[in-house]
Short mmCIF file of C-alpha atoms and ligand atoms in Angstrom, two decimals:
data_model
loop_
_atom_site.label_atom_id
_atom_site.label_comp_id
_atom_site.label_asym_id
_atom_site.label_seq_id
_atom_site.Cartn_x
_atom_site.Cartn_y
_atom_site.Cartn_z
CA UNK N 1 68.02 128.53 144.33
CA UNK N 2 71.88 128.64 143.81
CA UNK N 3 73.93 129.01 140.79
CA UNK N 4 76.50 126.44 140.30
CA UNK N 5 79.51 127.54 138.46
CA UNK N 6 82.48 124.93 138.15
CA UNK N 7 85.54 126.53 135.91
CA UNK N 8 86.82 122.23 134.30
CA UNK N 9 89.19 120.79 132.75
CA UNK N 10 87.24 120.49 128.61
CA UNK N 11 88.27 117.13 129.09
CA UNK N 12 86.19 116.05 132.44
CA UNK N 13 83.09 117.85 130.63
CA UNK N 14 81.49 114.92 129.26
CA UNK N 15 82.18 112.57 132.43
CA UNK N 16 80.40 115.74 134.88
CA UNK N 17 77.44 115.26 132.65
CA UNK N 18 77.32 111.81 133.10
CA UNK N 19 77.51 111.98 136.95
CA UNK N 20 75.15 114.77 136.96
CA UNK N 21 72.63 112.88 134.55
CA UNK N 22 72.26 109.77 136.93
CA UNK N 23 71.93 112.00 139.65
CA UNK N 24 68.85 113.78 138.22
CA UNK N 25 70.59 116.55 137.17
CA UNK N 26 70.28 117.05 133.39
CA UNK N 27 69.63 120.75 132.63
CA UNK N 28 73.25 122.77 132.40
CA UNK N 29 75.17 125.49 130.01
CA UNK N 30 78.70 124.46 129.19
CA UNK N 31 80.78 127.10 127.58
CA UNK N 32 84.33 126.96 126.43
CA UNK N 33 86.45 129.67 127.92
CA UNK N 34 89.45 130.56 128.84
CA UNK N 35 91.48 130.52 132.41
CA UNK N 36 94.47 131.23 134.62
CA UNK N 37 94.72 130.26 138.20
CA UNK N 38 97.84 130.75 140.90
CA UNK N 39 100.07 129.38 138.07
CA UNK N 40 99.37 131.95 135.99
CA UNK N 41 98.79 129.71 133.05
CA UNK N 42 101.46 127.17 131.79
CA UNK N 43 105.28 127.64 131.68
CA UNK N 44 106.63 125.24 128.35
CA UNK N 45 109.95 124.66 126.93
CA UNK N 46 110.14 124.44 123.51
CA UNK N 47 113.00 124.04 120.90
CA UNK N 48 112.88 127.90 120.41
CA UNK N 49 113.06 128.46 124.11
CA UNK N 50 110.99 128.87 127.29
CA UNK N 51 107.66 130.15 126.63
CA UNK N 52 104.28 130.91 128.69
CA UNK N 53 100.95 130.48 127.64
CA UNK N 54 98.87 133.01 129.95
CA UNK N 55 95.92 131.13 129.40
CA UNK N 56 94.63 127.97 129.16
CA UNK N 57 91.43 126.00 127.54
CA UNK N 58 89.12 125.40 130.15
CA UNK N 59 85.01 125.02 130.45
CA UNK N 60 82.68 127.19 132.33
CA UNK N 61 79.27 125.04 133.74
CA UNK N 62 76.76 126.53 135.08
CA UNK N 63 73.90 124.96 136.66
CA UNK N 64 71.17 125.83 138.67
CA UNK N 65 69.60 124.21 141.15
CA UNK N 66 67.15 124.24 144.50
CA UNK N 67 68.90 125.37 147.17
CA UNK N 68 68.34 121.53 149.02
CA UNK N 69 70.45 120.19 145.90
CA UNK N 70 73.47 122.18 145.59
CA UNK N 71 75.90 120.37 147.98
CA UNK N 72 75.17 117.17 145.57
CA UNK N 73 75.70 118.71 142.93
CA UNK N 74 79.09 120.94 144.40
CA UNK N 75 79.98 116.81 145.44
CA UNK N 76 79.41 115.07 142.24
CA UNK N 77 81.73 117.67 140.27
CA UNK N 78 84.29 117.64 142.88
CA UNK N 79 84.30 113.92 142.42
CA UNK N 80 83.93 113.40 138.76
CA UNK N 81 87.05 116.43 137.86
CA UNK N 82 89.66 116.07 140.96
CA UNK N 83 92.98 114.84 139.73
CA UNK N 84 94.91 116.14 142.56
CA UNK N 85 96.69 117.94 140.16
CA UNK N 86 96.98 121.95 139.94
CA UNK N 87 94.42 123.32 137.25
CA UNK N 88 91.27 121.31 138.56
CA UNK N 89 89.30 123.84 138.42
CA UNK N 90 87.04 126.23 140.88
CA UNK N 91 83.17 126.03 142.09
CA UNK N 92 81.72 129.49 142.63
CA UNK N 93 78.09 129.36 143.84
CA UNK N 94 75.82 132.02 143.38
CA UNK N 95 72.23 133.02 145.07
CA UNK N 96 69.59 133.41 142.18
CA UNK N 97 66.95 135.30 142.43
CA UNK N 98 64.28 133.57 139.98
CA UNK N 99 63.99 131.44 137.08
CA UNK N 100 60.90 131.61 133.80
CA UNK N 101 60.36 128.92 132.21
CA UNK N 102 59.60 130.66 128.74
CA UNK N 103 56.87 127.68 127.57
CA UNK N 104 55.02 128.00 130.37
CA UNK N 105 55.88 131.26 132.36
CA UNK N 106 56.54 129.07 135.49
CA UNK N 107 58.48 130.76 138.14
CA UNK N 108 61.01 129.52 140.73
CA UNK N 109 61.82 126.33 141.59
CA UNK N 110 59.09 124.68 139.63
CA UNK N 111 60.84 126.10 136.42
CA UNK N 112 64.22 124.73 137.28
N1 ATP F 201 89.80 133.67 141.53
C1 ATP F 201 89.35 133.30 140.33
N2 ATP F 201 88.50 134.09 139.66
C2 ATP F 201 88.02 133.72 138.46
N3 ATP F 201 88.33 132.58 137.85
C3 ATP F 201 89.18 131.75 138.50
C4 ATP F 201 89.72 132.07 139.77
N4 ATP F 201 90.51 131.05 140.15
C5 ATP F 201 90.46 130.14 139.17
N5 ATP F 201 89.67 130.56 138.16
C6 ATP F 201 89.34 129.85 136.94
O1 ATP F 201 89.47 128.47 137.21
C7 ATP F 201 90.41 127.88 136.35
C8 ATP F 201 91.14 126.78 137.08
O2 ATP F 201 91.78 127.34 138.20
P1 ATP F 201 92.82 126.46 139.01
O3 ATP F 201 92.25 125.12 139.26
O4 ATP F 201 94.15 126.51 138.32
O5 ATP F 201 92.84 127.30 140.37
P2 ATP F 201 94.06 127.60 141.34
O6 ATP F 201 93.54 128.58 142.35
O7 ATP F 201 95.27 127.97 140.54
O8 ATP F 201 94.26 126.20 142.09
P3 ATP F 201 95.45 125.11 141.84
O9 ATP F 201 96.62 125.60 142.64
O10 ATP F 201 94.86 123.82 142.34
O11 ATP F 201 95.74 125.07 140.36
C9 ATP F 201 91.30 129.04 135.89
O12 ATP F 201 91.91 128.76 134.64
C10 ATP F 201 90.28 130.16 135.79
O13 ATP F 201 89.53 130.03 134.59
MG1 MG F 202 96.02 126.67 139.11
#
């Protein structure tokens, strides 16, 4: 099994869940967090002056999934959050080890 974790825009949360819904893929964590990238956050200009904000709103998902479906899911984010734009986010993937489903003390893949 992998762990999924994409680092979004808050915006594009609601449109992953969609993609990920109709692709089978309904069980996730979303957190709000926040992020800096190569930019180091955002440079603004304000009446005041220049100012920097060093981080920025962003949303952690994490999802995870049978090894056999993690390129689809990697894909479908990719797809559903790319502007083109810096600040699109990042996909780190993890190995996990197991999974319990507390109800029913199912293990692995089954409990996904
Ligand atoms: N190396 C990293 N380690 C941990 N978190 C990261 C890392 N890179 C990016 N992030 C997280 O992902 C968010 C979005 O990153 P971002 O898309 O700006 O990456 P980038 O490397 O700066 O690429 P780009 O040049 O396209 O903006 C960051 O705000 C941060 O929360
Ligand atoms: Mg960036």
């Amino acid at each position: 099994m992998k762990k999924i974790e994409a680092i979004i825009r808050p915006e594009k949360l609601n449109a992953v869940r969609v993609a990920l819904d109709q692709k089978g893929f309904s069980s996730m964590t979303a957190t709000e967090v926040k992020g800096r990238g190569r930019q180091k956050g955002i440079a603004l200009q304000w009446r005041a002056g220049d100012y920097r904000v060093e981080f920025l709103p962003k949303v952690k998902l994490e999802i995870v999934v049978d090894d056999k479906d993690a390129e689809t899911v990697i894909d479908a984010i990719c797809d559903t959050v790319q502007t083109g734009e810096v600040g699109d986010g990042k996909i780190f993937v993890y190995p996990v080890e197991d999974v319990v489903r507390v109800r029913t003390k199912e293990r692995g893949c089954t409990a996904v």
